[in-house]
Amino acid sequence: MPNVMLRNNAAGQLVLYITKKDHEETVVALEHSGPGAWGGEMQLSDGSRFYLEPLEQTPKLPLTVRVKRL
Amino acid sequence: MTMNRQETEQLIQEVLEVYPEATGKQRAKHLMANDPTLEKSNKCIVANKKALPGVMTARGCAYAGAKGVVWGPVKDVVNISHGPVGCGQFSRAGRRNYITGHSGVNVFGDMNFTSDFQEKDVVFGGDKKLAKLISEIDTLFPLAKGVTVQSECPIGLIGDDIEAVAKKSAREIGKAVVPVRCEGFRGVSQSLGHHVANDSLRDWVLHNRDEDNSFESTPYDVAITGDYNIGGDAWSSRVLMEEIGLRVIAQWSGDGSIPEMESTRHAKLNLLHCYRSMNYISRHLEEKYGIPYMEYNFFGPTKIAESLRKIASFFDDTIKENAERVIARHQPVMDAIIAKYRPRLEGKRVMLFVGGLRPRHVIGAYEDLGMEIIGAGYEFAHNDDYDRTFKEVQDGALIYDDATSFELESFVERLKPDLIGSGIKEKYVFHKMGIPFRQMHSWDYSGPYHGYDGFAIFARDMDMTINNPCWKNLQAPWKRGGTEALESAAA
């Protein structure tokens, strides 16, 4: 259950930053991005996957959250 | 001689042959030929891994990163090197982080404070000593704005609770007391020390004035982070920000102070120079206070112009116009410098092996002088640094991560560069090999190199080093061959 920071990079892509590992990766697919729910399964550009308990609203980024490694 | 990717790969193979099989396999992952089209580095280079036993690495420790790099330049705090005396003494003022003020009165950057651990402190613990030390410091140096406790290895080993002491002492003296858990054995290099120091700033300093809104901010307030004012770097950057109409309200951490850091939250933009050592706090500032951060590069006129335009793009048209005016005003001076030095430096080949941001940031400055980078590497970079480096370096150039002294020397012997930019540990080795060398960690006792003012000094220094007549005289006359040499030896 790593602590990660989600933010938008200069190009507007969602990136996931694993604080402890100092590792940043672009999110290529996000399960819920629409109104009502935001989060769920995330697919990163290096192939790894994480799960974020869906939030009720689209959050204000950057945001530090706990995610589950899948 | 510019090598293509294949030739570089072959060179790497040949240099690695000398290692035992397992070591060679490990080291091969840290060396590569550059491919500027790559976006991500993690498939092709391994970084931020423990150095192998038996090889000579140039890395430092977590304490070096926290005390030496991040906290050391903060001028109005007393940095206690908590532990035996040596770490503090040998890291004192070595990076030439310039500060303004009166040493021992209101600035303390060039002094060494240590708890001077003895055997009995290791046996019985050093917490009492530390508490006493902090109250003594408060008596002797009443103008100090804070105290930091920079742990050396024994503190972690004996399990002292410096956080408890810090909390208690902070209440007692009414100032920030920051425990920094930067024991030298933590992590693989000084890089973890940067992270630890950033976290200590976040947890113990940054929010101290969140309730105080007496600071009058303007829409043009910016903070400079990751500039350690080596030889005056932050000052020569700061004048440019001010020239384009911005107000620098905080410097992190070169010539910086605790009150500046506490009021950083009023900044509208965070200008990040050294990404490696300050990205952690920048990310936090963005999340907590909504201050966006932007990486910039103030080495060489091309990159400065690019960066000034990028900085200005965050602000209104006045700033944008100012930026154009400032660039235009400095351009003739820069052109004159390039006209003077470029003919003397054109085509010279450079190898870099430094830390932090330099192997990628200084490339623009070298290229402005017509020089070519044939190898670049970091002592303690992470993969995100290499992501940023590949685009800057030419195709086929050698990239080395945490190069061992053997590898670096072998590469130099084979590639025969005209200039090497690296640290003090490499300097005299290459001097003896007869290769021009600049110590690029603290600008070889020169500087500043940032900004337009810095580029003038940079160009002069590179010329002075490469075209110095001494390099021709390193070989004994009778070894040079030819009758002329023999005659002069006989005479």
Coordinates of C-alpha atoms in Angstrom, one line a residue:
Chain A
M1 CA 0.0 0.0 0.0
P2 CA 2.4 2.7 -1.1
N3 CA 1.8 6.4 -0.6
V4 CA 1.7 8.1 -4.0
M5 CA 1.2 11.6 -5.3
L6 CA -1.1 12.1 -8.3
R7 CA -0.5 15.2 -10.4
N8 CA -0.8 16.5 -13.8
N9 CA 2.5 17.1 -15.7
A10 CA 3.2 20.0 -18.0
A11 CA 1.7 18.1 -20.9
G12 CA -1.5 17.6 -19.0
Q13 CA -1.1 13.9 -18.4
L14 CA -1.9 12.3 -15.1
V15 CA 1.3 11.1 -13.4
L16 CA 1.7 8.9 -10.4
Y17 CA 4.7 9.5 -8.2
I18 CA 5.8 6.9 -5.7
T19 CA 7.3 8.9 -2.9
K20 CA 9.3 6.3 -1.2
K21 CA 10.8 5.0 -4.5
D22 CA 11.2 8.4 -6.0
H23 CA 9.6 6.9 -9.2
E24 CA 7.3 8.8 -11.5
E25 CA 5.2 7.2 -14.2
T26 CA 2.4 8.3 -16.5
V27 CA -1.0 6.9 -16.0
V28 CA -2.2 5.6 -19.3
A29 CA -5.6 4.3 -18.2
L30 CA -7.8 5.3 -15.4
E31 CA -10.9 3.2 -14.6
H32 CA -13.3 6.0 -13.4
S33 CA -12.5 9.5 -14.5
G34 CA -16.0 10.9 -15.0
P35 CA -18.3 12.7 -12.6
G36 CA -19.5 10.7 -9.7
A37 CA -16.5 8.6 -9.3
W38 CA -12.8 9.1 -9.8
G39 CA -10.1 6.5 -9.4
G40 CA -10.3 2.7 -9.5
E41 CA -7.7 0.7 -11.4
M42 CA -4.8 2.6 -12.9
Q43 CA -2.6 1.3 -15.6
L44 CA 0.9 2.9 -15.8
S45 CA 3.1 3.4 -18.8
D46 CA 5.6 0.8 -17.4
G47 CA 2.9 -1.8 -17.3
S48 CA 2.4 -1.9 -13.5
R49 CA -1.1 -1.4 -12.1
F50 CA -2.5 0.2 -9.0
Y51 CA -5.9 0.5 -7.4
L52 CA -7.2 3.6 -5.9
E53 CA -10.5 3.4 -3.9
P54 CA -12.7 5.6 -6.1
L55 CA -13.3 9.1 -4.9
E56 CA -16.7 10.7 -5.0
Q57 CA -15.6 13.7 -6.9
T58 CA -12.8 14.6 -9.3
P59 CA -10.1 15.7 -6.9
K60 CA -8.0 18.8 -7.0
L61 CA -4.5 17.7 -8.0
P62 CA -1.8 17.2 -6.8
L63 CA -3.1 14.8 -4.2
T64 CA -1.3 12.3 -2.0
V65 CA -3.3 9.1 -1.6
R66 CA -2.7 5.5 -0.6
V67 CA -3.1 3.0 -3.4
K68 CA -3.0 -0.7 -3.6
R69 CA -0.4 -2.4 -5.9
L70 CA -2.1 -5.0 -8.2
Chain B
M1 CA 36.3 11.6 -33.2
T2 CA 32.6 11.2 -32.5
M3 CA 31.5 7.6 -31.8
N4 CA 28.3 6.0 -32.9
R5 CA 26.2 3.9 -30.6
Q6 CA 27.8 0.7 -31.7
E7 CA 31.3 1.9 -31.1
T8 CA 30.3 3.2 -27.7
E9 CA 28.7 -0.1 -26.7
Q10 CA 31.9 -1.9 -27.8
L11 CA 34.0 0.4 -25.7
I12 CA 31.8 -0.3 -22.7
Q13 CA 32.3 -4.1 -23.3
E14 CA 36.0 -3.8 -23.5
V15 CA 36.3 -1.7 -20.3
L16 CA 34.1 -4.1 -18.4
E17 CA 36.2 -7.2 -19.4
V18 CA 38.5 -6.7 -16.5
Y19 CA 35.8 -7.3 -13.9
P20 CA 34.8 -10.6 -12.5
E21 CA 31.7 -11.9 -14.3
A22 CA 29.1 -11.0 -11.7
T23 CA 30.5 -7.5 -11.2
G24 CA 30.8 -6.9 -14.9
K25 CA 27.1 -7.9 -15.3
Q26 CA 26.0 -5.5 -12.6
R27 CA 28.1 -2.6 -13.9
A28 CA 27.0 -3.1 -17.5
K29 CA 23.5 -2.1 -16.5
H30 CA 24.9 1.3 -15.4
L31 CA 26.6 2.1 -18.7
M32 CA 25.1 2.8 -22.1
A33 CA 25.3 4.6 -25.4
N34 CA 23.0 7.6 -25.6
D35 CA 19.8 7.5 -27.7
P36 CA 18.2 10.9 -27.7
T37 CA 14.9 9.5 -28.9
L38 CA 14.3 7.6 -25.6
E39 CA 11.6 9.0 -23.4
K40 CA 12.0 6.7 -20.4
S41 CA 15.4 5.6 -19.0
N42 CA 14.3 2.7 -16.8
K43 CA 14.5 0.1 -19.5
C44 CA 18.1 1.0 -20.5
I45 CA 20.0 2.2 -17.5
V46 CA 19.9 1.3 -13.8
A47 CA 20.4 4.2 -11.4
N48 CA 20.3 4.8 -7.7
K49 CA 21.6 1.4 -6.8
K50 CA 24.1 0.5 -4.1
A51 CA 27.8 0.7 -5.2
L52 CA 29.4 -2.7 -5.4
P53 CA 32.0 -3.7 -2.8
G54 CA 35.5 -3.5 -4.1
V55 CA 35.0 -0.7 -6.6
M56 CA 35.9 2.9 -5.9
T57 CA 32.8 5.1 -6.1
A58 CA 32.7 8.9 -5.9
R59 CA 29.5 9.0 -3.9
G60 CA 28.9 10.6 -0.5
C61 CA 26.5 9.7 2.3
A62 CA 23.1 10.8 3.5
Y63 CA 24.6 13.2 5.9
A64 CA 26.5 14.8 3.1
G65 CA 23.3 15.3 1.2
A66 CA 21.3 16.7 4.2
K67 CA 23.9 18.7 6.0
G68 CA 26.3 19.5 3.2
V69 CA 23.8 20.2 0.4
V70 CA 20.4 21.2 1.7
W71 CA 20.8 22.5 5.2
G72 CA 24.3 23.7 5.1
P73 CA 23.7 26.8 3.0
V74 CA 20.8 28.1 5.2
K75 CA 22.5 31.0 6.8
D76 CA 20.7 31.7 10.0
V77 CA 20.4 28.3 11.4
V78 CA 23.0 26.5 13.6
N79 CA 23.5 23.1 12.1
I80 CA 24.7 20.8 14.8
S81 CA 26.6 17.8 13.5
H82 CA 25.4 15.4 16.1
G83 CA 28.0 12.7 16.6
P84 CA 31.8 12.5 16.4
V85 CA 33.6 15.6 15.4
G86 CA 35.0 14.7 11.9
C87 CA 31.9 14.7 9.7
G88 CA 31.1 18.3 10.6
Q89 CA 34.6 19.6 10.3
F90 CA 35.3 18.0 6.9
S91 CA 32.0 19.2 5.5
R92 CA 32.4 22.7 6.8
A93 CA 32.2 25.5 4.1
G94 CA 33.6 23.1 1.5
R95 CA 30.9 23.8 -1.1
R96 CA 31.5 27.5 -1.0
N97 CA 27.8 28.4 -0.5
Y98 CA 28.2 32.2 -0.2
I99 CA 26.1 34.0 2.4
T100 CA 25.7 37.6 3.5
G101 CA 25.9 38.6 7.2
H102 CA 28.3 38.5 10.1
S103 CA 29.7 35.1 10.8
G104 CA 29.0 34.0 14.3
V105 CA 26.5 36.8 14.9
N106 CA 23.6 36.4 12.5
V107 CA 25.0 33.8 10.0
F108 CA 26.5 30.5 10.9
G109 CA 27.2 28.8 7.5
D110 CA 30.9 28.7 7.8
M111 CA 31.1 27.5 11.4
N112 CA 31.3 23.9 12.7
F113 CA 29.0 23.0 15.5
T114 CA 29.2 19.4 16.8
S115 CA 28.2 17.4 19.8
D116 CA 31.7 15.8 19.7
F117 CA 30.6 12.3 20.7
Q118 CA 32.9 10.4 23.0
E119 CA 32.7 6.7 24.0
K120 CA 30.5 7.5 27.0
D121 CA 28.0 9.3 24.8
V122 CA 27.7 6.1 22.7
V123 CA 27.3 4.0 25.8
F124 CA 24.9 6.2 27.8
G125 CA 23.2 8.0 24.9
G126 CA 23.7 11.6 23.8
D127 CA 20.2 13.1 24.3
K128 CA 21.1 15.0 27.5
K129 CA 24.2 16.4 25.9
L130 CA 22.2 17.5 22.8
A131 CA 19.6 19.3 25.0
K132 CA 22.4 21.1 26.8
L133 CA 24.1 22.0 23.6
I134 CA 20.9 23.5 22.1
S135 CA 20.4 25.7 25.2
E136 CA 24.0 26.8 25.1
I137 CA 23.7 27.7 21.4
D138 CA 20.6 29.8 22.3
T139 CA 22.6 31.7 24.9
L140 CA 25.8 32.2 22.8
F141 CA 24.0 32.9 19.4
P142 CA 20.8 34.7 20.2
L143 CA 20.3 35.8 16.6
A144 CA 20.1 32.2 15.3
K145 CA 16.6 31.6 13.9
G146 CA 16.7 27.9 14.4
V147 CA 18.8 24.8 15.2
T148 CA 19.1 21.6 13.2
V149 CA 20.3 18.3 14.5
Q150 CA 22.1 16.6 11.7
S151 CA 22.5 13.0 12.8
E152 CA 25.8 11.2 12.1
C153 CA 25.9 7.4 11.9
P154 CA 26.2 6.6 15.7
I155 CA 22.9 8.4 16.5
G156 CA 20.9 5.9 14.4
L157 CA 22.9 2.9 15.7
I158 CA 22.4 3.7 19.4
G159 CA 18.8 4.7 18.9
D160 CA 18.8 8.2 20.4
D161 CA 15.5 10.0 20.3
I162 CA 16.5 13.3 18.8
E163 CA 12.9 14.1 17.8
A164 CA 11.9 14.2 21.5
V165 CA 14.8 16.4 22.4
A166 CA 14.0 18.7 19.5
K167 CA 10.4 19.1 20.5
K168 CA 11.3 19.8 24.1
S169 CA 14.1 22.2 23.2
A170 CA 12.0 24.0 20.7
R171 CA 9.5 24.8 23.4
E172 CA 12.3 25.9 25.7
I173 CA 14.1 28.3 23.3
G174 CA 11.1 29.3 21.3
K175 CA 12.8 28.6 17.9
A176 CA 12.6 25.9 15.3
V177 CA 14.6 22.9 16.3
V178 CA 14.8 20.4 13.5
P179 CA 15.8 16.8 13.9
V180 CA 17.3 15.4 10.7
R181 CA 17.5 11.7 10.4
C182 CA 20.4 11.7 7.9
E183 CA 22.6 9.0 9.4
G184 CA 25.3 8.3 6.8
F185 CA 24.5 4.6 6.4
R186 CA 21.0 5.3 5.2
G187 CA 20.4 4.8 1.5
V188 CA 22.9 4.3 -1.3
S189 CA 24.2 7.9 -1.7
Q190 CA 23.8 11.5 -0.7
S191 CA 20.5 11.5 -2.7
L192 CA 18.6 10.0 0.3
G193 CA 20.0 12.8 2.4
H194 CA 18.4 15.4 0.1
H195 CA 15.1 13.6 0.5
V196 CA 15.4 13.3 4.3
A197 CA 16.4 17.0 4.6
N198 CA 13.4 18.0 2.3
D199 CA 11.1 16.0 4.5
S200 CA 12.5 17.6 7.7
L201 CA 11.8 21.1 6.1
R202 CA 8.3 20.0 5.3
D203 CA 7.6 18.5 8.8
W204 CA 9.4 21.0 11.0
V205 CA 9.7 24.4 9.3
L206 CA 7.5 25.1 6.4
H207 CA 4.1 25.4 8.2
N208 CA 5.4 27.4 11.2
R209 CA 3.9 30.6 10.0
D210 CA 0.8 29.4 8.4
E211 CA -1.4 31.4 10.8
D212 CA 0.6 34.6 10.3
N213 CA -0.7 36.6 7.3
S214 CA 1.3 39.8 7.9
F215 CA 3.4 39.1 4.8
E216 CA 2.4 41.4 2.0
S217 CA 2.6 39.4 -1.2
T218 CA 2.5 40.6 -4.8
P219 CA 1.3 38.8 -7.9
Y220 CA 5.0 38.6 -9.0
D221 CA 6.4 36.7 -6.0
V222 CA 8.6 33.7 -6.8
A223 CA 10.8 31.4 -4.9
I224 CA 14.1 30.0 -6.2
T225 CA 14.6 26.5 -5.1
G226 CA 17.5 24.1 -5.6
D227 CA 20.1 26.9 -6.0
Y228 CA 22.8 26.6 -3.4
N229 CA 24.6 29.9 -4.2
I230 CA 27.9 28.1 -5.0
G231 CA 30.3 30.9 -5.7
G232 CA 27.3 33.3 -5.8
D233 CA 25.1 31.3 -8.3
A234 CA 21.8 32.3 -6.7
W235 CA 22.7 35.9 -6.7
S236 CA 23.5 36.0 -10.4
S237 CA 20.2 34.1 -11.0
R238 CA 18.2 36.3 -8.7
V239 CA 19.2 39.6 -10.5
L240 CA 17.7 38.2 -13.7
M241 CA 14.4 37.4 -12.0
E242 CA 14.3 40.9 -10.5
E243 CA 15.3 42.4 -13.9
I244 CA 12.2 40.9 -15.5
G245 CA 10.0 42.3 -12.8
L246 CA 9.6 39.4 -10.4
R247 CA 10.2 39.5 -6.7
V248 CA 12.2 36.7 -5.2
I249 CA 10.8 36.1 -1.8
A250 CA 12.8 33.0 -0.9
Q251 CA 16.0 31.3 -1.8
W252 CA 16.2 27.6 -1.1
S253 CA 18.7 27.2 0.3
G254 CA 21.8 29.2 -0.9
D255 CA 21.9 32.4 1.1
G256 CA 18.4 31.4 2.4
S257 CA 17.0 31.8 5.8
I258 CA 14.3 30.3 8.0
P259 CA 11.9 33.3 7.7
E260 CA 12.2 33.1 3.9
M261 CA 11.4 29.4 3.9
E262 CA 8.4 30.0 6.2
S263 CA 7.0 32.6 3.9
T264 CA 7.6 30.6 0.7
R265 CA 3.9 29.7 0.7
H266 CA 3.1 33.3 -0.6
A267 CA 5.0 32.6 -3.8
K268 CA 3.1 32.4 -7.0
L269 CA 5.6 30.2 -8.8
N270 CA 8.4 28.0 -7.6
L271 CA 11.5 28.1 -9.8
L272 CA 13.3 24.8 -9.4
H273 CA 17.0 24.7 -10.5
C274 CA 18.3 21.5 -9.0
Y275 CA 15.5 19.0 -9.6
R276 CA 17.3 16.2 -7.9
S277 CA 17.7 17.7 -4.5
M278 CA 14.6 19.8 -4.1
N279 CA 11.8 18.1 -6.2
Y280 CA 10.5 16.6 -3.0
I281 CA 9.7 19.9 -1.3
S282 CA 8.5 21.4 -4.6
R283 CA 5.9 18.6 -4.9
H284 CA 4.8 19.3 -1.4
L285 CA 4.5 23.0 -2.0
E286 CA 2.4 22.3 -5.0
E287 CA 0.1 20.0 -3.2
K288 CA -0.3 21.9 0.0
Y289 CA -0.1 25.5 -1.1
G290 CA -0.9 25.2 -4.8
I291 CA 2.4 26.7 -5.9
P292 CA 3.3 25.2 -9.3
Y293 CA 6.9 24.4 -9.9
M294 CA 8.9 24.9 -13.0
E295 CA 12.4 23.5 -13.8
Y296 CA 14.7 26.1 -15.4
N297 CA 18.3 26.2 -16.6
F298 CA 20.5 29.2 -16.2
F299 CA 23.7 27.9 -17.8
G300 CA 24.6 29.6 -21.1
P301 CA 22.7 32.3 -23.1
T302 CA 20.6 29.9 -25.1
K303 CA 19.2 28.1 -22.1
I304 CA 18.9 31.3 -20.1
A305 CA 16.8 32.9 -22.9
E306 CA 14.7 29.7 -23.2
S307 CA 14.2 29.6 -19.4
L308 CA 13.4 33.3 -19.0
R309 CA 10.7 33.0 -21.7
K310 CA 9.3 30.0 -20.0
I311 CA 9.3 31.7 -16.6
A312 CA 7.6 34.8 -18.1
S313 CA 4.9 32.6 -19.7
F314 CA 3.5 32.0 -16.2
F315 CA 2.9 35.8 -15.7
D316 CA 1.2 38.7 -17.5
D317 CA 2.3 40.6 -20.6
T318 CA 4.5 43.1 -18.7
I319 CA 6.7 40.3 -17.5
K320 CA 6.8 38.7 -21.0
E321 CA 7.9 42.0 -22.5
N322 CA 10.4 42.5 -19.7
A323 CA 11.9 39.1 -20.4
E324 CA 12.3 39.9 -24.1
R325 CA 13.9 43.2 -23.2
V326 CA 16.3 41.6 -20.8
I327 CA 17.3 38.9 -23.3
A328 CA 17.9 41.6 -25.9
R329 CA 19.9 43.7 -23.6
H330 CA 22.3 40.9 -22.6
Q331 CA 22.5 39.4 -26.1
P332 CA 25.3 41.7 -27.5
V333 CA 27.5 41.1 -24.4
M334 CA 27.0 37.4 -24.8
D335 CA 27.7 37.5 -28.5
A336 CA 31.0 39.3 -27.7
I337 CA 31.9 36.6 -25.2
I338 CA 31.1 33.9 -27.7
A339 CA 33.0 35.7 -30.4
K340 CA 36.1 35.9 -28.1
Y341 CA 36.1 32.4 -26.8
R342 CA 34.4 30.2 -29.4
P343 CA 37.4 30.2 -31.8
R344 CA 39.6 29.0 -28.9
L345 CA 37.2 26.3 -27.8
E346 CA 35.4 25.2 -31.0
G347 CA 35.2 21.5 -31.3
K348 CA 36.8 20.6 -28.0
R349 CA 35.4 17.4 -26.5
V350 CA 34.1 17.3 -22.9
M351 CA 33.3 14.5 -20.5
L352 CA 31.2 15.3 -17.4
F353 CA 30.8 13.3 -14.3
V354 CA 29.1 15.3 -11.6
G355 CA 26.0 15.1 -9.4
G356 CA 22.6 16.7 -9.2
L357 CA 21.7 18.6 -12.2
R358 CA 24.9 19.5 -13.9
P359 CA 25.7 16.8 -16.3
R360 CA 22.6 17.9 -18.2
H361 CA 22.3 21.5 -17.3
V362 CA 25.8 22.7 -18.3
I363 CA 25.6 21.1 -21.7
G364 CA 23.9 24.2 -23.2
A365 CA 26.7 26.4 -22.0
Y366 CA 29.3 24.2 -23.5
E367 CA 27.4 24.0 -26.8
D368 CA 27.2 27.8 -26.9
L369 CA 30.9 27.8 -26.9
G370 CA 31.0 25.3 -29.7
M371 CA 32.1 22.4 -27.5
E372 CA 30.9 18.9 -27.7
I373 CA 29.8 16.6 -24.9
I374 CA 31.0 13.0 -25.5
G375 CA 30.2 11.6 -22.2
A376 CA 28.0 12.5 -19.3
G377 CA 27.2 10.8 -16.0
Y378 CA 25.9 11.3 -12.5
E379 CA 27.2 10.1 -9.2
F380 CA 23.8 9.7 -7.6
A381 CA 21.0 10.4 -10.1
H382 CA 17.7 8.5 -10.3
N383 CA 16.0 7.4 -13.4
D384 CA 14.0 10.6 -13.7
D385 CA 17.3 12.5 -14.1
Y386 CA 18.3 10.2 -17.0
D387 CA 14.9 10.8 -18.6
R388 CA 15.8 14.4 -18.7
T389 CA 19.4 13.8 -19.8
F390 CA 19.0 11.7 -23.0
K391 CA 17.4 14.6 -24.9
E392 CA 20.3 16.9 -24.1
V393 CA 23.2 14.7 -25.0
Q394 CA 24.2 13.8 -28.6
D395 CA 23.5 10.4 -30.1
G396 CA 26.0 7.7 -29.3
A397 CA 27.6 9.6 -26.4
L398 CA 28.7 7.6 -23.4
I399 CA 26.3 7.6 -20.4
Y400 CA 27.7 6.3 -17.1
D401 CA 25.9 6.0 -13.8
D402 CA 28.0 6.0 -10.6
A403 CA 31.1 5.3 -12.7
T404 CA 33.9 3.7 -10.7
S405 CA 37.3 5.4 -10.8
F406 CA 38.6 2.5 -12.9
E407 CA 35.8 2.9 -15.5
L408 CA 36.1 6.7 -15.7
E409 CA 39.9 6.5 -16.1
S410 CA 39.6 3.8 -18.8
F411 CA 37.0 5.8 -20.7
V412 CA 39.2 8.9 -20.5
E413 CA 42.2 6.9 -21.8
R414 CA 40.2 5.6 -24.7
L415 CA 38.2 8.7 -25.6
K416 CA 40.9 11.3 -24.9
P417 CA 38.6 14.2 -24.2
D418 CA 39.9 17.8 -24.2
L419 CA 38.3 18.6 -20.9
I420 CA 36.9 16.7 -18.0
G421 CA 34.4 18.2 -15.6
S422 CA 34.1 16.3 -12.4
G423 CA 34.9 16.5 -8.7
I424 CA 37.8 16.9 -6.4
K425 CA 38.3 13.1 -6.1
E426 CA 39.0 12.9 -9.8
K427 CA 40.8 16.2 -10.3
Y428 CA 44.4 15.3 -9.5
V429 CA 44.2 11.9 -11.2
F430 CA 43.4 13.5 -14.5
H431 CA 45.8 16.4 -13.9
K432 CA 48.5 13.8 -13.6
M433 CA 47.3 12.2 -16.8
G434 CA 47.8 15.5 -18.4
I435 CA 44.2 16.2 -19.2
P436 CA 42.6 19.7 -18.6
F437 CA 40.1 19.4 -15.8
R438 CA 37.5 21.6 -14.1
Q439 CA 36.1 20.8 -10.7
M440 CA 32.4 21.2 -11.5
H441 CA 31.0 20.7 -8.1
S442 CA 32.1 24.0 -6.7
W443 CA 33.3 25.6 -10.0
D444 CA 37.0 25.0 -9.1
Y445 CA 37.1 27.9 -6.6
S446 CA 35.6 30.2 -9.3
G447 CA 32.0 31.1 -10.1
P448 CA 29.3 32.0 -10.3
Y449 CA 28.4 30.1 -13.5
H450 CA 24.6 30.8 -13.4
G451 CA 23.0 33.6 -15.4
Y452 CA 24.5 36.0 -17.9
D453 CA 27.1 37.2 -15.5
G454 CA 28.1 33.6 -14.8
F455 CA 28.5 32.6 -18.4
A456 CA 31.2 35.2 -18.9
I457 CA 33.1 33.6 -16.0
F458 CA 32.3 30.1 -17.3
A459 CA 33.7 30.9 -20.8
R460 CA 36.9 32.4 -19.4
D461 CA 37.4 29.5 -17.0
M462 CA 37.0 26.9 -19.7
D463 CA 39.4 28.8 -22.0
M464 CA 41.9 29.3 -19.2
T465 CA 41.9 25.6 -18.4
I466 CA 41.9 24.0 -21.9
N467 CA 44.4 26.4 -23.5
N468 CA 46.7 26.5 -20.5
P469 CA 50.3 25.9 -21.7
C470 CA 51.1 23.7 -18.7
W471 CA 49.4 20.6 -20.2
K472 CA 52.2 20.4 -22.9
N473 CA 54.9 20.3 -20.2
L474 CA 53.7 17.4 -18.2
Q475 CA 55.9 14.9 -20.0
A476 CA 59.6 14.9 -19.3
P477 CA 61.6 16.4 -22.2
W478 CA 63.7 13.3 -22.7
K479 CA 60.5 11.2 -23.1
R480 CA 59.1 13.4 -25.8
G481 CA 61.5 12.0 -28.5
G482 CA 63.2 13.9 -31.3
T483 CA 66.6 15.5 -31.4
E484 CA 65.4 18.8 -30.2
A485 CA 64.3 17.3 -26.9
L486 CA 67.5 15.4 -26.4
E487 CA 69.6 18.5 -27.0
S488 CA 67.6 20.5 -24.6
A489 CA 67.9 17.7 -22.0
A490 CA 71.7 17.6 -22.6
A491 CA 72.0 21.4 -22.2

